[in-house]
Coordinates of C-alpha atoms in Angstrom, one line a residue:
Chain T
M1 CA -0.1 0.1 0.0
T2 CA 2.7 2.5 1.0
M3 CA 4.6 1.7 -2.2
Q4 CA 1.5 2.7 -4.3
I5 CA 1.2 5.9 -2.3
A6 CA 4.8 6.7 -3.0
D7 CA 4.4 6.0 -6.6
S8 CA 1.8 8.6 -7.2
V9 CA 3.6 11.3 -5.2
S10 CA 6.6 13.2 -6.5
L11 CA 9.0 13.6 -3.6
S12 CA 11.3 15.9 -5.5
A13 CA 8.7 18.7 -5.3
P14 CA 10.1 21.9 -3.6
D15 CA 9.4 22.0 0.1
A16 CA 7.3 25.1 0.1
R17 CA 5.1 24.1 -2.7
A18 CA 4.3 20.7 -1.1
R19 CA 3.4 22.3 2.1
A20 CA 1.1 24.6 0.5
H21 CA -0.4 21.8 -1.6
A22 CA -0.8 19.7 1.6
A23 CA -2.5 22.5 3.6
A24 CA -5.0 23.1 0.8
A25 CA -5.6 19.2 0.5
R26 CA -6.1 18.5 4.2
N27 CA -9.5 20.1 4.1
N28 CA -10.8 17.8 1.4
L29 CA -8.6 14.8 2.2
R30 CA -11.4 12.5 2.9
T31 CA -14.3 13.9 0.9
E32 CA -15.1 15.1 -2.6
P33 CA -16.2 18.6 -4.0
K34 CA -19.9 19.4 -3.2
A35 CA -21.1 18.9 -6.7
V36 CA -19.5 15.3 -6.8
R37 CA -21.2 14.5 -3.6
I38 CA -24.6 15.7 -4.8
V39 CA -24.4 13.6 -7.9
I40 CA -23.4 10.5 -6.0
I41 CA -26.1 10.9 -3.6
A42 CA -28.6 11.7 -6.3
L43 CA -27.6 8.6 -8.2
A44 CA -27.9 6.2 -5.2
V45 CA -31.3 7.7 -4.1
I46 CA -32.9 7.5 -7.6
F47 CA -31.6 4.0 -8.2
L48 CA -32.9 2.8 -5.0
T49 CA -36.3 4.5 -5.4
M50 CA -36.6 3.2 -8.9
F51 CA -35.8 -0.4 -8.1
V52 CA -36.8 -0.8 -4.5
V53 CA -39.2 1.8 -3.2
L54 CA -41.5 2.0 -6.3
P55 CA -42.0 -1.8 -6.5
L56 CA -42.9 -1.9 -2.8
A57 CA -45.1 1.0 -2.9
L58 CA -46.9 -0.4 -5.9
V59 CA -47.8 -3.6 -4.0
F60 CA -49.8 -1.7 -1.5
A61 CA -51.3 0.8 -4.1
Q62 CA -52.5 -2.3 -6.2
A63 CA -53.9 -4.2 -3.2
F64 CA -55.9 -1.2 -2.0
S65 CA -56.9 -0.1 -5.5
R66 CA -60.6 -1.1 -5.1
G67 CA -60.7 -0.1 -1.5
V68 CA -60.3 -1.7 2.1
L69 CA -63.3 -3.9 1.6
A70 CA -62.1 -5.6 -1.6
Y71 CA -58.8 -5.9 0.1
L72 CA -60.2 -7.7 3.3
S73 CA -62.5 -9.9 1.3
A74 CA -59.6 -11.1 -1.0
L75 CA -57.8 -12.0 2.3
A76 CA -60.9 -13.9 3.9
D77 CA -61.3 -16.0 0.7
P78 CA -61.0 -19.8 1.8
E79 CA -58.2 -20.3 -0.6
A80 CA -56.3 -17.5 0.8
L81 CA -56.8 -18.7 4.3
S82 CA -55.6 -22.2 3.6
A83 CA -52.6 -20.8 1.8
I84 CA -51.8 -18.8 4.7
K85 CA -52.1 -21.7 7.1
L86 CA -50.0 -24.0 4.9
T87 CA -47.3 -21.2 4.7
L88 CA -47.1 -21.0 8.5
V89 CA -47.0 -24.8 9.0
V90 CA -44.2 -25.2 6.4
A91 CA -42.2 -22.2 7.8
A92 CA -42.5 -23.7 11.3
I93 CA -41.2 -27.1 10.2
S94 CA -38.2 -25.9 8.2
V95 CA -37.2 -23.2 10.6
G96 CA -37.2 -25.8 13.4
L97 CA -35.1 -28.3 11.6
N98 CA -32.7 -25.7 10.4
L99 CA -32.2 -24.0 13.9
V100 CA -31.1 -27.5 15.3
F101 CA -28.9 -28.1 12.4
G102 CA -27.4 -24.6 12.2
L103 CA -26.5 -24.8 15.8
V104 CA -24.6 -28.0 15.5
A105 CA -23.1 -27.0 12.1
A106 CA -21.8 -23.6 13.4
W107 CA -20.4 -25.3 16.5
A108 CA -18.6 -27.9 14.4
I109 CA -17.1 -25.3 12.0
A110 CA -16.3 -22.4 14.5
K111 CA -14.8 -24.5 17.5
F112 CA -12.9 -27.3 15.7
E113 CA -10.2 -27.3 13.0
F114 CA -10.3 -29.8 10.3
S115 CA -9.4 -30.2 6.6
G116 CA -11.9 -29.6 3.9
K117 CA -13.6 -26.7 5.8
T118 CA -14.0 -24.4 2.7
F119 CA -15.6 -27.4 1.1
L120 CA -18.0 -27.9 3.8
I121 CA -18.8 -24.2 4.0
T122 CA -19.4 -24.2 0.3
L123 CA -21.7 -27.2 0.7
I124 CA -23.8 -25.3 3.5
D125 CA -23.8 -22.1 1.3
L126 CA -25.0 -23.9 -1.8
P127 CA -28.7 -23.5 -1.5
F128 CA -27.9 -19.8 -1.3
S129 CA -26.6 -19.7 -4.9
V130 CA -28.2 -22.7 -6.6
S131 CA -31.3 -21.9 -8.6
P132 CA -34.4 -22.5 -6.5
V133 CA -35.9 -24.5 -9.4
I134 CA -32.8 -26.8 -9.1
S135 CA -33.6 -27.3 -5.4
G136 CA -37.2 -28.4 -6.3
L137 CA -36.0 -30.6 -9.1
V138 CA -33.7 -32.5 -6.9
F139 CA -36.5 -33.8 -4.9
V140 CA -38.7 -34.6 -7.9
L141 CA -35.9 -36.7 -9.0
L142 CA -35.8 -38.5 -5.7
F143 CA -39.4 -38.8 -4.8
G144 CA -41.1 -38.5 -8.1
A145 CA -43.0 -41.3 -9.8
Q146 CA -39.9 -42.2 -11.8
G147 CA -37.5 -41.1 -9.0
Y148 CA -35.3 -43.2 -7.0
F149 CA -37.7 -43.7 -4.2
G150 CA -40.8 -43.3 -6.1
G151 CA -41.6 -46.9 -6.4
W152 CA -41.2 -47.8 -2.8
L153 CA -43.2 -44.6 -1.6
R154 CA -46.0 -45.8 -3.9
D155 CA -45.9 -49.2 -2.5
H156 CA -46.2 -47.9 1.0
D157 CA -48.7 -45.3 0.2
I158 CA -46.6 -42.3 1.3
Q159 CA -47.1 -39.0 -0.4
I160 CA -44.1 -36.7 -0.4
L161 CA -44.3 -34.9 -3.7
F162 CA -47.3 -32.7 -4.3
A163 CA -47.9 -32.7 -0.6
V164 CA -47.0 -31.1 2.6
P165 CA -43.8 -33.2 3.3
G166 CA -42.3 -32.4 -0.2
I167 CA -43.0 -28.8 0.3
A168 CA -41.4 -28.7 3.7
L169 CA -38.4 -30.6 2.4
A170 CA -37.8 -28.2 -0.4
T171 CA -38.2 -25.2 1.9
T172 CA -35.7 -26.9 4.4
F173 CA -33.3 -27.2 1.6
V174 CA -33.4 -23.7 0.4
T175 CA -33.3 -22.1 3.8
F176 CA -30.5 -24.5 4.9
P177 CA -27.7 -22.0 5.2
F178 CA -29.3 -19.1 7.2
V179 CA -28.9 -20.1 10.8
A180 CA -25.5 -21.6 10.3
R181 CA -24.3 -18.7 8.4
A182 CA -25.5 -16.2 11.1
L183 CA -23.7 -18.2 13.8
I184 CA -20.3 -19.2 12.2
P185 CA -18.6 -15.7 12.4
L186 CA -20.1 -15.1 15.9
M187 CA -18.9 -18.2 17.3
Q188 CA -15.4 -17.9 15.5
E189 CA -15.0 -14.6 17.2
Q190 CA -15.9 -15.7 20.7
G191 CA -13.3 -18.5 20.4
T192 CA -13.2 -21.5 22.8
Q193 CA -11.8 -20.0 26.0
E194 CA -15.0 -19.9 27.9
E195 CA -16.1 -23.4 26.8
E196 CA -12.6 -24.7 27.9
A197 CA -12.9 -23.0 31.2
A198 CA -16.3 -24.4 31.9
I199 CA -15.2 -28.0 31.0
S200 CA -12.2 -27.8 33.1
L201 CA -14.4 -26.7 36.0
G202 CA -16.4 -30.0 35.6
A203 CA -19.3 -29.0 33.4
S204 CA -20.5 -31.7 30.9
G205 CA -20.6 -31.0 27.2
L206 CA -24.4 -30.4 27.2
Q207 CA -24.2 -28.1 30.3
T208 CA -21.5 -26.1 28.6
F209 CA -23.5 -25.8 25.5
F210 CA -26.7 -24.5 27.2
R211 CA -25.0 -22.6 30.0
V212 CA -22.1 -21.0 28.3
T213 CA -22.3 -21.1 24.3
L214 CA -26.0 -20.6 24.0
P215 CA -26.4 -17.4 26.0
N216 CA -23.4 -16.0 24.3
I217 CA -25.0 -16.5 20.8
K218 CA -28.6 -15.9 21.6
W219 CA -29.0 -12.7 19.5
G220 CA -27.2 -14.4 16.5
V221 CA -29.5 -17.4 16.8
L222 CA -32.6 -15.1 16.7
Y223 CA -31.0 -13.3 13.8
G224 CA -30.7 -16.5 11.7
V225 CA -34.1 -17.8 12.6
L226 CA -35.6 -14.5 11.6
L227 CA -33.9 -14.6 8.1
C228 CA -34.7 -18.2 7.7
N229 CA -38.3 -17.7 8.4
A230 CA -38.6 -14.9 6.0
R231 CA -37.2 -16.9 3.2
A232 CA -39.1 -20.0 4.3
M233 CA -42.4 -18.2 3.9
G234 CA -41.4 -16.6 0.8
E235 CA -40.0 -19.2 -1.1
F236 CA -41.4 -19.4 -4.6
G237 CA -39.3 -21.5 -7.2
A238 CA -38.4 -24.6 -5.3
V239 CA -41.9 -24.9 -3.9
S240 CA -43.4 -24.4 -7.2
V241 CA -41.6 -27.4 -8.6
V242 CA -42.7 -29.7 -5.9
S243 CA -46.1 -28.6 -4.8
G244 CA -48.2 -29.5 -7.8
H245 CA -50.4 -26.5 -7.5
I246 CA -53.5 -28.3 -5.9
R247 CA -55.8 -25.4 -5.0
G248 CA -56.6 -25.1 -1.5
E249 CA -54.3 -28.0 -0.6
T250 CA -50.6 -27.4 -1.7
N251 CA -50.6 -23.7 -2.5
T252 CA -48.5 -21.5 -0.3
M253 CA -48.9 -17.8 -0.3
P254 CA -46.3 -17.1 -3.0
L255 CA -47.8 -19.8 -5.3
L256 CA -51.3 -18.3 -4.8
V257 CA -50.0 -14.8 -5.8
E258 CA -48.8 -16.5 -9.2
I259 CA -52.1 -18.2 -9.8
L260 CA -54.3 -15.1 -9.0
Y261 CA -52.1 -12.9 -11.0
N262 CA -52.3 -15.1 -14.0
E263 CA -55.9 -15.1 -13.6
Y264 CA -55.9 -11.4 -13.8
Q265 CA -57.4 -11.2 -10.3
F266 CA -54.8 -8.4 -9.5
V267 CA -56.5 -7.0 -6.3
A268 CA -56.4 -10.4 -4.7
A269 CA -52.9 -11.2 -6.1
F270 CA -51.6 -8.0 -4.6
A271 CA -53.5 -8.5 -1.4
I272 CA -51.6 -11.8 -0.7
A273 CA -48.3 -10.1 -2.0
S274 CA -48.9 -7.2 0.5
L275 CA -49.0 -9.7 3.4
L276 CA -45.7 -11.1 2.2
A277 CA -44.3 -7.6 1.6
M278 CA -45.3 -6.7 5.2
L279 CA -43.5 -9.7 6.4
A280 CA -40.4 -8.7 4.6
L281 CA -40.6 -5.2 6.0
I282 CA -41.2 -6.4 9.6
T283 CA -38.3 -8.8 9.1
L284 CA -36.0 -5.9 8.0
I285 CA -37.1 -3.8 11.1
A286 CA -36.4 -6.6 13.5
K287 CA -33.2 -7.5 11.7
T288 CA -31.9 -3.8 12.2
V289 CA -33.0 -4.1 15.9
L290 CA -31.0 -7.3 16.3
E291 CA -28.0 -5.9 14.4
N292 CA -27.8 -3.1 17.0
H293 CA -28.0 -5.8 19.8
L294 CA -25.2 -7.9 18.0
D295 CA -23.1 -4.8 17.7
E296 CA -23.5 -4.1 21.5
G297 CA -22.6 -7.5 22.4
H298 CA -19.5 -7.3 20.0
D299 CA -18.4 -4.0 21.7
A300 CA -18.9 -5.4 25.2
S301 CA -16.6 -8.4 24.3
E302 CA -13.8 -6.2 23.0
H303 CA -13.6 -4.1 26.2
Chain W
M1 CA -19.5 -33.1 14.0
G2 CA -21.1 -36.3 13.1
L3 CA -24.6 -34.9 13.3
T4 CA -23.4 -32.1 11.1
L5 CA -22.3 -34.5 8.4
S6 CA -25.2 -36.7 8.6
W7 CA -27.7 -33.8 8.3
L8 CA -25.9 -32.4 5.5
T9 CA -25.7 -35.7 3.9
L10 CA -29.5 -36.0 4.2
I11 CA -30.8 -32.7 3.1
I12 CA -28.0 -31.7 0.6
L13 CA -25.7 -34.4 -0.5
I14 CA -28.3 -37.1 -1.1
P15 CA -30.4 -34.7 -3.3
L16 CA -27.4 -33.4 -5.2
A17 CA -26.2 -37.0 -5.7
G18 CA -29.4 -38.0 -7.1
L19 CA -29.3 -35.1 -9.5
F20 CA -25.7 -36.4 -10.6
L21 CA -26.7 -40.0 -10.8
K22 CA -29.6 -39.1 -12.9
S23 CA -27.5 -37.3 -15.3
L24 CA -25.0 -40.3 -15.5
E25 CA -27.9 -42.3 -17.0
L26 CA -27.4 -40.1 -20.0
S27 CA -24.6 -41.1 -22.4
P28 CA -22.2 -38.3 -23.1
E29 CA -23.6 -38.1 -26.5
Q30 CA -27.2 -37.5 -25.2
F31 CA -25.9 -35.1 -22.6
W32 CA -24.3 -33.2 -25.3
N33 CA -27.2 -33.2 -27.6
I34 CA -29.6 -31.8 -24.9
L35 CA -27.1 -29.1 -24.1
S36 CA -26.3 -28.1 -27.6
S37 CA -29.8 -28.0 -28.9
R38 CA -30.8 -24.4 -29.9
R39 CA -33.5 -23.8 -27.2
T40 CA -31.2 -24.9 -24.4
L41 CA -28.2 -23.0 -25.6
N42 CA -30.4 -19.8 -25.9
A43 CA -31.8 -20.2 -22.7
L44 CA -28.4 -20.6 -21.0
R45 CA -27.1 -17.7 -23.0
V46 CA -30.0 -15.4 -21.8
S47 CA -29.5 -16.5 -18.3
F48 CA -25.7 -16.2 -18.1
G49 CA -25.5 -13.1 -20.3
L50 CA -28.1 -11.0 -18.7
A51 CA -26.9 -12.2 -15.3
F52 CA -23.4 -10.9 -16.0
A53 CA -24.6 -7.7 -17.4
A54 CA -27.0 -7.2 -14.5
A55 CA -24.1 -8.0 -12.0
C56 CA -21.9 -5.4 -13.7
V57 CA -24.5 -2.8 -13.4
N58 CA -24.9 -3.7 -9.8
L59 CA -21.1 -3.6 -9.2
V60 CA -21.2 0.1 -10.5
M61 CA -24.4 1.3 -8.8
G62 CA -23.7 -0.8 -5.6
S63 CA -20.3 1.1 -5.3
I64 CA -22.0 4.4 -5.7
I65 CA -24.7 3.4 -3.1
V66 CA -22.0 2.2 -0.7
W67 CA -20.0 5.3 -1.0
A68 CA -23.1 7.6 -0.5
L69 CA -24.3 5.4 2.5
V70 CA -20.8 5.3 4.3
R71 CA -19.2 8.6 3.4
Y72 CA -22.0 11.2 3.2
R73 CA -24.7 12.3 5.5
F74 CA -28.1 13.2 3.8
P75 CA -31.8 13.2 5.0
G76 CA -33.2 9.6 4.8
R77 CA -29.8 7.9 4.7
R78 CA -30.6 5.3 7.4
I79 CA -33.9 4.6 5.7
F80 CA -32.2 4.1 2.3
D81 CA -29.7 2.0 4.1
A82 CA -32.4 -0.4 5.5
I83 CA -34.2 -0.7 2.1
V84 CA -31.1 -2.0 0.3
D85 CA -32.1 -5.4 1.9
V86 CA -35.6 -5.3 0.5
P87 CA -34.8 -7.3 -2.7
F88 CA -33.3 -10.0 -0.2
A89 CA -36.2 -10.1 2.0
L90 CA -39.0 -9.7 -0.4
P91 CA -40.5 -13.0 -1.7
T92 CA -39.5 -13.3 -5.2
A93 CA -43.0 -13.9 -6.5
V94 CA -44.0 -10.7 -4.9
A95 CA -40.9 -8.8 -6.6
G96 CA -41.9 -10.4 -9.9
V97 CA -45.5 -9.4 -10.0
A98 CA -44.5 -5.8 -8.6
L99 CA -41.8 -5.2 -11.2
T100 CA -44.1 -6.3 -14.0
A101 CA -46.9 -4.1 -13.0
L102 CA -44.3 -1.2 -12.5
F103 CA -42.7 -1.6 -15.9
A104 CA -45.8 -2.8 -17.9
E105 CA -46.8 -0.4 -20.6
K106 CA -49.4 1.4 -18.4
G107 CA -47.1 1.0 -15.2
W108 CA -45.7 4.0 -13.2
L109 CA -42.4 3.6 -14.9
G110 CA -43.4 1.6 -17.9
A111 CA -45.6 4.4 -19.3
P112 CA -42.9 7.0 -19.4
L113 CA -40.5 4.6 -20.9
A114 CA -42.9 3.5 -23.5
A115 CA -43.3 7.1 -24.5
L116 CA -39.6 7.1 -25.2
G117 CA -40.0 4.0 -27.2
I118 CA -38.4 1.6 -24.8
K119 CA -40.4 -1.6 -24.0
V120 CA -39.3 -3.2 -20.7
A121 CA -41.9 -5.8 -19.6
F122 CA -42.2 -9.1 -21.6
T123 CA -38.7 -8.4 -23.3
P124 CA -35.2 -9.5 -22.5
V125 CA -34.8 -5.9 -21.0
G126 CA -37.4 -7.0 -18.3
I127 CA -35.3 -9.9 -17.4
F128 CA -32.3 -7.6 -17.1
V129 CA -34.4 -5.2 -14.9
A130 CA -35.3 -8.0 -12.6
M131 CA -31.9 -9.4 -12.3
I132 CA -30.5 -5.9 -11.4
F133 CA -33.3 -5.7 -8.7
I134 CA -32.4 -9.0 -7.2
G135 CA -28.6 -8.3 -7.1
I136 CA -28.5 -4.9 -5.3
P137 CA -27.9 -6.0 -1.6
F138 CA -25.2 -8.4 -2.5
V139 CA -22.7 -5.9 -3.8
V140 CA -23.6 -3.2 -1.2
R141 CA -23.6 -5.6 1.8
T142 CA -20.3 -7.2 0.8
V143 CA -18.5 -3.9 0.2
Q144 CA -20.1 -1.7 2.9
P145 CA -18.3 -3.1 5.9
V146 CA -14.9 -3.1 4.2
L147 CA -15.2 0.5 3.3
Q148 CA -16.3 1.5 6.8
D149 CA -13.2 -0.3 8.2
I150 CA -10.7 1.4 5.9
D151 CA -8.4 3.3 8.3
P152 CA -9.0 7.1 7.7
E153 CA -5.1 7.8 8.2
I154 CA -4.2 5.9 5.1
E155 CA -6.4 8.3 2.9
E156 CA -5.1 11.3 4.8
A157 CA -1.6 10.1 4.4
A158 CA -2.1 9.7 0.6
G159 CA -3.8 13.1 0.3
S160 CA -1.3 15.0 2.5
L161 CA 1.7 13.5 0.4
G162 CA 0.0 15.1 -2.5
A163 CA -2.2 12.6 -4.1
S164 CA -5.2 14.1 -5.9
R165 CA -8.6 12.8 -4.5
W166 CA -9.1 10.8 -7.6
Q167 CA -5.7 9.1 -7.3
T168 CA -6.2 8.3 -3.7
I169 CA -9.6 6.6 -4.6
I170 CA -8.1 4.7 -7.5
R171 CA -4.8 3.7 -6.1
V172 CA -5.4 3.6 -2.3
I173 CA -9.2 2.8 -1.6
L174 CA -10.1 0.7 -4.7
P175 CA -7.2 -1.9 -4.1
S176 CA -8.4 -2.4 -0.6
L177 CA -12.0 -2.9 -1.8
G178 CA -11.0 -5.3 -4.5
P179 CA -11.8 -8.6 -2.9
A180 CA -15.0 -7.3 -1.6
L181 CA -16.1 -5.9 -4.9
L182 CA -15.2 -9.2 -6.7
T183 CA -17.2 -11.2 -4.1
G184 CA -20.2 -8.9 -4.5
L185 CA -20.1 -9.3 -8.2
A186 CA -19.9 -13.0 -8.0
L187 CA -22.6 -13.4 -5.5
A188 CA -24.9 -10.9 -7.5
F189 CA -24.1 -13.1 -10.7
A190 CA -24.8 -16.5 -9.1
R191 CA -28.0 -15.2 -7.7
A192 CA -29.2 -13.6 -10.9
V193 CA -28.3 -16.7 -12.9
G194 CA -30.5 -18.9 -11.0
E195 CA -33.2 -16.4 -10.2
Y196 CA -36.7 -17.6 -11.1
G197 CA -39.5 -16.0 -9.2
S198 CA -38.9 -12.3 -9.9
V199 CA -37.9 -13.0 -13.6
I200 CA -40.7 -15.2 -14.9
F201 CA -43.4 -12.7 -14.6
I202 CA -41.7 -10.0 -16.4
A203 CA -39.8 -11.9 -19.0
G204 CA -42.5 -12.8 -21.5
N205 CA -40.9 -16.3 -21.6
L206 CA -40.7 -16.4 -25.4
P207 CA -38.5 -19.5 -26.4
N208 CA -35.1 -18.6 -27.8
V209 CA -35.6 -15.0 -26.9
S210 CA -36.7 -14.4 -23.3
E211 CA -36.7 -17.8 -21.8
I212 CA -34.5 -18.3 -18.9
A213 CA -32.7 -21.6 -18.1
P214 CA -34.5 -22.1 -14.8
L215 CA -37.8 -21.8 -16.6
L216 CA -36.8 -24.3 -19.3
I217 CA -36.1 -26.8 -16.4
V218 CA -39.6 -26.2 -15.1
I219 CA -41.0 -26.7 -18.6
R220 CA -39.0 -29.9 -19.3
L221 CA -40.1 -31.3 -16.0
S222 CA -43.8 -30.6 -16.8
E223 CA -43.3 -32.3 -20.1
F224 CA -41.7 -35.2 -18.1
R225 CA -38.5 -34.8 -20.0
Y226 CA -36.5 -35.4 -16.8
A227 CA -33.3 -36.0 -18.7
D228 CA -33.3 -32.7 -20.3
A229 CA -34.2 -30.9 -17.1
T230 CA -31.4 -32.8 -15.3
A231 CA -28.8 -31.9 -17.9
I232 CA -29.4 -28.1 -17.7
A233 CA -29.6 -28.4 -14.0
V234 CA -26.2 -30.0 -13.7
V235 CA -24.6 -27.5 -15.8
M236 CA -26.0 -24.6 -13.7
L237 CA -25.3 -26.4 -10.4
V238 CA -21.6 -26.9 -11.3
V239 CA -21.2 -23.2 -12.4
S240 CA -22.8 -22.1 -9.1
F241 CA -20.7 -24.5 -7.0
V242 CA -17.5 -23.2 -8.5
I243 CA -18.6 -19.5 -8.0
I244 CA -19.4 -20.0 -4.3
F245 CA -16.2 -22.0 -3.8
A246 CA -14.2 -19.3 -5.3
V247 CA -15.8 -16.7 -3.4
N248 CA -15.3 -18.7 0.0
R249 CA -11.5 -19.0 -1.0
L250 CA -11.3 -15.4 -1.8
Q251 CA -12.9 -14.4 1.6
R252 CA -10.4 -16.7 3.5
W253 CA -7.5 -15.2 1.4
A254 CA -8.8 -11.6 2.0
Q255 CA -9.0 -12.4 5.7
S256 CA -5.5 -13.7 5.8
R257 CA -4.3 -10.7 4.2
I258 CA -5.6 -8.3 6.7
P259 CA -3.7 -8.5 10.1
V260 CA -6.0 -9.3 13.1
R261 CA -6.4 -6.2 15.2

């Protein structure tokens, strides 16, 4: 870094001139001319408004375009109610599963050293970057009529695809990384000293976990669960592939949005969409609050 | 440790292995024929090409947004900082219908654009727009903490030694943001390539023109052409694995470069 600075500065300049230059520069050492500042802020604000604020505002504008009554009656529709119920059930299952796994995985990765760690982390991250459609496809290949377990499932009369278990599985796959990813950096930072102290004082492994580790990471756990839940309720691509779109039975809220939209029932589609948008907004607010808590914990541990 | 591995195996590895096993049932020749068919090639081209273009836009606009959020104070800054995450938190189907209504010919932004002769919804431009939307948080959130952590003294040193502001940014700040920028670009790209929900509503989904690869997988599945779906999926999966692996290596490398405080 220092070499690069030296490169760009001519050291042979006369002393007086360099000093004058430096004095003038000190005022704007870390900022730009006002015109540049305004242009950059304007670009950022316009871009975010166009691509984020307007779509969000439009969801609510469309949902209420025929008044509050039309909005409420769209939400009270039996199809809407069953979609809301299914979404809640599926989210509860997949968040629960991933909470347990996330804790264990983060523990293993943060507190122990072993080879192939990057590979393992990559595997955990994979659902983040793999297309949601592929996440659904893998379960069709496993459990579909022509899939590897398809025949066995049919013989035993177990329905996974086009039913709640399939939707829950696909959602669990897609939301797999959230809890683990929220906890790994936190646990890495905290190190293993406290646990070692607890164990040397005679605590058992489980006692150490519940009494020492868990209290230290509780905000991180909540943070992971929050994001995991938001994604679980909003997942579309993976669920769309495995659900079979059976009305009133295997439609989650995002799938119902698609169906209503394609049937030109815009008010109803955007009414359901507005619930999901509110979920997103509440999640973001809660996330900001949690991040403040996490920062506080961070500061406290540094002092 | 054992529990981690078995859970990982159950939820991630077995399904993925199933995908690869399925693709092994195809002879190399069949595999190649599926991939080199005109429709598949065009779908892959649309997905990868537009995703890369959108990721580049995100890289530039994301850097501008990060700079404004970190370095300047303006009214509503905290709100704008918070809404950067909206594309990440908003369910993709909701984003899809909202963007479509926004950019449709009679939409809030679609109408003025149509007056200028630019058609966005139901064209490849629409896919591009949706991919930009979905990628914003990735660049901003990877670069923001790094820019915040840059020691002000380095910049002051460069400036007081006579470097112009522009020189300081290009030769001092940009190099330290490099790994974060690359990571953000890769993450935005990976997300846009596989994106389905927010794209299909606005895309128009015309085969060979505005049909993305994930949609082609869904179409092949509904036609019970599992082999075709699997072959396309394997290609996309390998690409995303390589990207994420590279990103994780990049992160570890960047961490090892910065001395621990």
